[in-house]
Amino acid sequence: MRTPFIAANWKMYKTVHEAVAFVKEIRPMVKDVHDVEIVIAPPLTSVRPVVEAAHASNIGVAAQNMYWEREGAFTGEVSAPMIKETGAEYVIIGHSERRGLFGETDHTVNRKLTAALAAQLTPIVCIGETLDEREREETLTILDRQIKEGLDGLTADHIAGLVVAYEPVWAIGTGRNATPQQAGEAHAHIRGRLRQWFGGLAADQCHVIYGGSVKADNIRDLASIPDVDGALVGGASLDVRGFFEIITRSRPAAAV
Ligand code: 13P
């Protein structure tokens, strides 16, 4: 049984002061939540301060991006070992905003994934189709390409520890989220491909989470879909109470 995984992607929101205040406030609220994996991905300037504020708690920390080289003349970039050194354990790779606004491709996603795994970071790798692609009924083909090229060369062991975030681009920040049927179909397809290409054991252990306009009032429906193992939450994770509600409502029913 996979533990629900709920991650806050703060994107380019919150100063160091605001990020640390958030963690100090939510930390006691979630201290007894042992049946959900909780991760916060602040902007890079706050990664280390958030690691310190979350020290010895059940809150994990992620960076939102990285570069694949270890070091070098790459102005503005940070490497996987540099992220690891902050104490963060996760890194988001290939978010659709990075693909759409900053030119990332399945090839660069693959290089970043490989470097993250080599540095013992857990990648949260994002995939998902645009509205045009969905309307052309290409969703499953796009997902196949993103999985095949993005995860190329990874082993079954890598896949077992990976978090895959299915984020339909048309559902991000739009208030329009996938219906349970649309999310269910995409997640079942992703799990099926992972099983086919990396084996049943790896596919069963890999977390496949949903992202796109997740809020306290829709998380229960999404989390109850069999192949949805949690959520990557943008806007609704910026508010302590809102994020806490999402965590609470994603807990396995028996424990709530
Ligand atoms: P919203 O929850 O704001 O739609 O953002 C989703 C997202 O992109 C998470 O990575």
CSV table of C-alpha atoms and ligand atoms in Angstrom, one decimal:
chain,number,residue,atom,x,y,z
A,1,MET,CA,0.0,0.0,0.0
A,2,ARG,CA,1.5,3.4,-1.0
A,3,THR,CA,1.4,6.2,1.6
A,4,PRO,CA,-0.4,9.3,0.2
A,5,PHE,CA,2.1,11.9,-0.9
A,6,ILE,CA,1.1,15.5,-0.6
A,7,ALA,CA,3.6,18.2,-1.9
A,8,ALA,CA,3.3,21.9,-1.8
A,9,ASN,CA,4.8,23.6,-4.9
A,10,TRP,CA,5.1,27.2,-3.9
A,11,LYS,CA,6.5,28.3,-7.3
A,12,MET,CA,7.9,31.9,-7.0
A,13,TYR,CA,5.9,32.8,-3.9
A,14,LYS,CA,7.0,33.6,-0.3
A,15,THR,CA,10.1,35.3,1.1
A,16,VAL,CA,12.4,33.5,3.4
A,17,HIS,CA,10.6,35.1,6.4
A,18,GLU,CA,7.2,34.0,5.1
A,19,ALA,CA,8.4,30.4,4.3
A,20,VAL,CA,9.9,29.9,7.7
A,21,ALA,CA,6.8,31.3,9.4
A,22,PHE,CA,4.6,28.9,7.4
A,23,VAL,CA,6.6,25.9,8.5
A,24,LYS,CA,6.7,26.9,12.1
A,25,GLU,CA,2.9,27.2,12.0
A,26,ILE,CA,2.1,24.0,10.2
A,27,ARG,CA,4.7,21.8,11.9
A,28,PRO,CA,2.7,21.3,15.2
A,29,MET,CA,-0.5,20.9,13.3
A,30,VAL,CA,0.8,17.9,11.3
A,31,LYS,CA,3.0,16.3,14.0
A,32,ASP,CA,0.7,13.3,14.5
A,33,VAL,CA,0.1,12.7,10.8
A,34,HIS,CA,2.1,9.6,10.1
A,35,ASP,CA,0.0,8.2,7.3
A,36,VAL,CA,0.7,11.0,4.7
A,37,GLU,CA,4.1,12.0,3.3
A,38,ILE,CA,4.3,15.8,3.4
A,39,VAL,CA,6.7,17.8,1.3
A,40,ILE,CA,7.2,21.5,0.8
A,41,ALA,CA,9.0,22.9,-2.3
A,42,PRO,CA,9.8,26.6,-1.6
A,43,PRO,CA,11.8,28.9,-3.8
A,44,LEU,CA,15.5,28.2,-3.8
A,45,THR,CA,16.4,31.0,-1.4
A,46,SER,CA,14.2,29.4,1.2
A,47,VAL,CA,15.2,25.7,0.8
A,48,ARG,CA,17.9,25.7,3.5
A,49,PRO,CA,15.9,27.9,6.0
A,50,VAL,CA,12.9,25.6,5.5
A,51,VAL,CA,15.1,22.5,6.0
A,52,GLU,CA,16.1,24.1,9.3
A,53,ALA,CA,12.6,25.0,10.3
A,54,ALA,CA,11.4,21.5,9.5
A,55,HIS,CA,14.3,19.7,11.2
A,56,ALA,CA,13.3,16.5,13.1
A,57,SER,CA,9.7,16.8,11.9
A,58,ASN,CA,7.6,14.8,9.4
A,59,ILE,CA,7.9,17.5,6.7
A,60,GLY,CA,10.2,16.9,3.8
A,61,VAL,CA,11.7,19.6,1.6
A,62,ALA,CA,12.1,19.8,-2.1
A,63,ALA,CA,13.8,22.2,-4.5
A,64,GLN,CA,11.8,23.2,-7.6
A,65,ASN,CA,14.5,22.7,-10.2
A,66,MET,CA,18.2,21.9,-10.7
A,67,TYR,CA,20.9,21.6,-13.4
A,68,TRP,CA,22.4,18.3,-14.4
A,69,GLU,CA,26.1,19.2,-14.2
A,70,ARG,CA,27.9,18.9,-10.8
A,71,GLU,CA,29.6,22.3,-11.2
A,72,GLY,CA,31.0,24.6,-13.8
A,73,ALA,CA,30.4,27.9,-15.6
A,74,PHE,CA,26.6,27.8,-15.6
A,75,THR,CA,25.5,31.2,-14.3
A,76,GLY,CA,22.3,31.0,-12.3
A,77,GLU,CA,22.1,27.2,-12.0
A,78,VAL,CA,22.5,24.9,-9.0
A,79,SER,CA,23.4,21.3,-9.1
A,80,ALA,CA,21.9,18.2,-7.5
A,81,PRO,CA,24.8,17.8,-5.0
A,82,MET,CA,24.3,21.5,-4.0
A,83,ILE,CA,20.6,20.8,-3.3
A,84,LYS,CA,21.5,17.7,-1.4
A,85,GLU,CA,23.9,19.6,0.7
A,86,THR,CA,21.0,21.9,1.9
A,87,GLY,CA,19.4,18.9,3.5
A,88,ALA,CA,16.5,18.8,1.0
A,89,GLU,CA,15.6,15.3,-0.1
A,90,TYR,CA,13.5,15.9,-3.1
A,91,VAL,CA,13.6,17.9,-6.3
A,92,ILE,CA,10.8,18.7,-8.7
A,93,ILE,CA,11.9,18.1,-12.3
A,94,GLY,CA,10.2,19.0,-15.6
A,95,HIS,CA,7.3,21.0,-14.3
A,96,SER,CA,5.1,22.2,-17.2
A,97,GLU,CA,6.1,25.8,-16.4
A,98,ARG,CA,9.7,24.9,-16.9
A,99,ARG,CA,8.9,23.1,-20.1
A,100,GLY,CA,6.6,25.8,-21.4
A,101,LEU,CA,8.5,29.0,-20.2
A,102,PHE,CA,12.1,27.8,-20.0
A,103,GLY,CA,12.5,25.4,-22.9
A,104,GLU,CA,12.8,22.1,-21.0
A,105,THR,CA,12.3,19.0,-23.0
A,106,ASP,CA,12.0,15.2,-22.3
A,107,HIS,CA,15.7,15.1,-23.0
A,108,THR,CA,16.7,17.7,-20.4
A,109,VAL,CA,14.3,16.1,-18.0
A,110,ASN,CA,16.1,12.8,-18.5
A,111,ARG,CA,19.5,14.4,-17.8
A,112,LYS,CA,18.2,16.1,-14.7
A,113,LEU,CA,16.6,12.9,-13.4
A,114,THR,CA,19.7,10.9,-13.9
A,115,ALA,CA,21.8,13.6,-12.0
A,116,ALA,CA,19.2,13.9,-9.2
A,117,LEU,CA,19.2,10.1,-8.6
A,118,ALA,CA,23.0,10.0,-8.7
A,119,ALA,CA,23.0,12.6,-5.9
A,120,GLN,CA,20.5,10.5,-3.9
A,121,LEU,CA,17.7,13.0,-4.3
A,122,THR,CA,14.1,11.8,-4.8
A,123,PRO,CA,12.8,13.3,-8.1
A,124,ILE,CA,9.2,14.5,-8.4
A,125,VAL,CA,9.0,14.3,-12.2
A,126,CYS,CA,6.1,16.2,-13.8
A,127,ILE,CA,4.3,15.0,-17.0
A,128,GLY,CA,1.0,16.0,-18.6
A,129,GLU,CA,-0.6,17.2,-21.8
A,130,THR,CA,-1.6,20.7,-23.0
A,131,LEU,CA,-5.2,21.6,-23.8
A,132,ASP,CA,-4.5,21.4,-27.5
A,133,GLU,CA,-3.1,17.9,-27.1
A,134,ARG,CA,-6.1,16.8,-25.1
A,135,GLU,CA,-8.5,18.2,-27.7
A,136,ARG,CA,-6.6,16.4,-30.4
A,137,GLU,CA,-7.0,13.2,-28.3
A,138,GLU,CA,-3.3,12.9,-28.0
A,139,THR,CA,-3.1,12.7,-24.2
A,140,LEU,CA,-2.0,9.1,-23.9
A,141,THR,CA,0.5,9.4,-26.7
A,142,ILE,CA,2.1,12.5,-25.1
A,143,LEU,CA,2.2,10.7,-21.7
A,144,ASP,CA,3.9,7.7,-23.4
A,145,ARG,CA,6.5,9.9,-25.0
A,146,GLN,CA,7.2,11.8,-21.7
A,147,ILE,CA,7.6,8.6,-19.8
A,148,LYS,CA,9.6,6.8,-22.4
A,149,GLU,CA,12.1,9.6,-23.1
A,150,GLY,CA,12.0,11.2,-19.7
A,151,LEU,CA,12.7,8.0,-17.8
A,152,ASP,CA,15.0,6.5,-20.3
A,153,GLY,CA,17.8,4.5,-18.8
A,154,LEU,CA,16.3,4.4,-15.3
A,155,THR,CA,16.2,1.1,-13.4
A,156,ALA,CA,13.3,-0.6,-11.7
A,157,ASP,CA,14.8,0.4,-8.4
A,158,HIS,CA,14.8,4.1,-9.5
A,159,ILE,CA,11.2,3.9,-10.6
A,160,ALA,CA,10.2,2.3,-7.2
A,161,GLY,CA,11.4,5.3,-5.4
A,162,LEU,CA,10.2,7.9,-7.9
A,163,VAL,CA,7.3,10.3,-7.6
A,164,VAL,CA,5.6,11.0,-10.9
A,165,ALA,CA,3.2,14.0,-11.0
A,166,TYR,CA,0.5,13.9,-13.6
A,167,GLU,CA,-0.4,17.6,-14.2
A,168,PRO,CA,-2.6,18.3,-17.1
A,169,VAL,CA,-1.3,21.7,-18.2
A,170,TRP,CA,-4.9,23.0,-18.8
A,171,ALA,CA,-5.7,22.4,-15.2
A,172,ILE,CA,-2.8,24.3,-13.6
A,173,GLY,CA,-3.8,27.6,-12.0
A,174,THR,CA,-7.1,27.6,-13.9
A,175,GLY,CA,-9.5,26.4,-11.3
A,176,ARG,CA,-10.5,23.8,-13.8
A,177,ASN,CA,-9.4,20.4,-12.6
A,178,ALA,CA,-9.6,17.0,-14.4
A,179,THR,CA,-12.7,15.0,-13.7
A,180,PRO,CA,-12.2,11.9,-11.6
A,181,GLN,CA,-12.7,10.0,-14.9
A,182,GLN,CA,-10.0,11.9,-16.8
A,183,ALA,CA,-7.6,11.7,-13.9
A,184,GLY,CA,-8.4,8.0,-13.3
A,185,GLU,CA,-7.8,7.2,-17.0
A,186,ALA,CA,-4.4,9.0,-17.1
A,187,HIS,CA,-3.2,7.6,-13.9
A,188,ALA,CA,-4.1,4.0,-14.8
A,189,HIS,CA,-2.4,4.5,-18.1
A,190,ILE,CA,0.8,5.8,-16.5
A,191,ARG,CA,0.8,3.0,-14.0
A,192,GLY,CA,0.3,0.5,-16.8
A,193,ARG,CA,3.2,1.8,-18.8
A,194,LEU,CA,5.5,1.8,-15.7
A,195,ARG,CA,4.5,-1.8,-15.2
A,196,GLN,CA,5.1,-2.7,-18.8
A,197,TRP,CA,8.5,-0.9,-19.0
A,198,PHE,CA,9.9,-1.3,-15.5
A,199,GLY,CA,8.1,-4.3,-14.0
A,200,GLY,CA,5.2,-4.8,-11.6
A,201,LEU,CA,7.1,-4.3,-8.4
A,202,ALA,CA,8.5,-1.0,-9.4
A,203,ALA,CA,5.1,0.2,-10.8
A,204,ASP,CA,3.4,-0.8,-7.6
A,205,GLN,CA,5.8,1.2,-5.4
A,206,CYS,CA,6.1,4.3,-7.6
A,207,HIS,CA,3.9,7.2,-6.4
A,208,VAL,CA,1.8,8.7,-9.1
A,209,ILE,CA,0.3,11.9,-7.8
A,210,TYR,CA,-2.1,14.4,-9.4
A,211,GLY,CA,-1.6,18.2,-9.8
A,212,GLY,CA,-3.8,21.0,-11.2
A,213,SER,CA,-6.2,23.2,-9.2
A,214,VAL,CA,-6.2,20.8,-6.2
A,215,LYS,CA,-8.0,22.3,-3.3
A,216,ALA,CA,-9.5,21.2,0.1
A,217,ASP,CA,-12.9,20.7,-1.5
A,218,ASN,CA,-11.7,18.4,-4.3
A,219,ILE,CA,-8.9,16.4,-2.8
A,220,ARG,CA,-11.1,13.7,-1.3
A,221,ASP,CA,-12.6,12.8,-4.7
A,222,LEU,CA,-9.2,12.8,-6.4
A,223,ALA,CA,-7.4,10.9,-3.6
A,224,SER,CA,-10.1,8.2,-3.7
A,225,ILE,CA,-9.2,7.3,-7.3
A,226,PRO,CA,-7.3,4.0,-7.2
A,227,ASP,CA,-4.2,5.0,-9.0
A,228,VAL,CA,-4.0,8.5,-7.5
A,229,ASP,CA,-1.4,8.5,-4.7
A,230,GLY,CA,-1.6,12.1,-3.6
A,231,ALA,CA,-1.2,15.6,-5.0
A,232,LEU,CA,1.2,18.3,-6.1
A,233,VAL,CA,-0.5,21.5,-4.9
A,234,GLY,CA,0.2,25.0,-6.2
A,235,GLY,CA,-2.0,27.9,-5.2
A,236,ALA,CA,-3.9,26.2,-2.4
A,237,SER,CA,-0.7,25.2,-0.7
A,238,LEU,CA,0.3,28.8,0.1
A,239,ASP,CA,-2.2,29.1,2.9
A,240,VAL,CA,-1.4,27.1,6.1
A,241,ARG,CA,-5.0,26.2,6.8
A,242,GLY,CA,-5.8,25.3,3.2
A,243,PHE,CA,-2.7,23.1,2.9
A,244,PHE,CA,-3.5,21.4,6.3
A,245,GLU,CA,-7.0,20.6,5.2
A,246,ILE,CA,-5.7,19.0,2.0
A,247,ILE,CA,-3.3,16.9,4.1
A,248,THR,CA,-6.1,15.9,6.5
A,249,ARG,CA,-8.5,15.0,3.7
A,250,SER,CA,-6.0,12.9,1.9
A,251,ARG,CA,-5.4,10.6,4.9
A,252,PRO,CA,-6.5,7.0,4.4
A,253,ALA,CA,-10.1,6.9,5.5
A,254,ALA,CA,-9.6,4.4,8.3
A,255,ALA,CA,-7.1,6.7,10.1
A,256,VAL,CA,-9.2,9.9,10.0
B,1,13P,P1,-2.3,24.9,-9.0
B,1,13P,O1,-2.6,24.0,-7.8
B,1,13P,O2,-2.1,26.3,-8.6
B,1,13P,O3,-3.2,24.7,-10.2
B,1,13P,O4,-0.8,24.5,-9.5
B,1,13P,C1,-0.6,23.1,-9.8
B,1,13P,C2,0.9,22.9,-10.0
B,1,13P,O5,1.4,23.4,-11.0
B,1,13P,C3,1.6,22.2,-9.0
B,1,13P,O6,2.9,21.9,-9.4
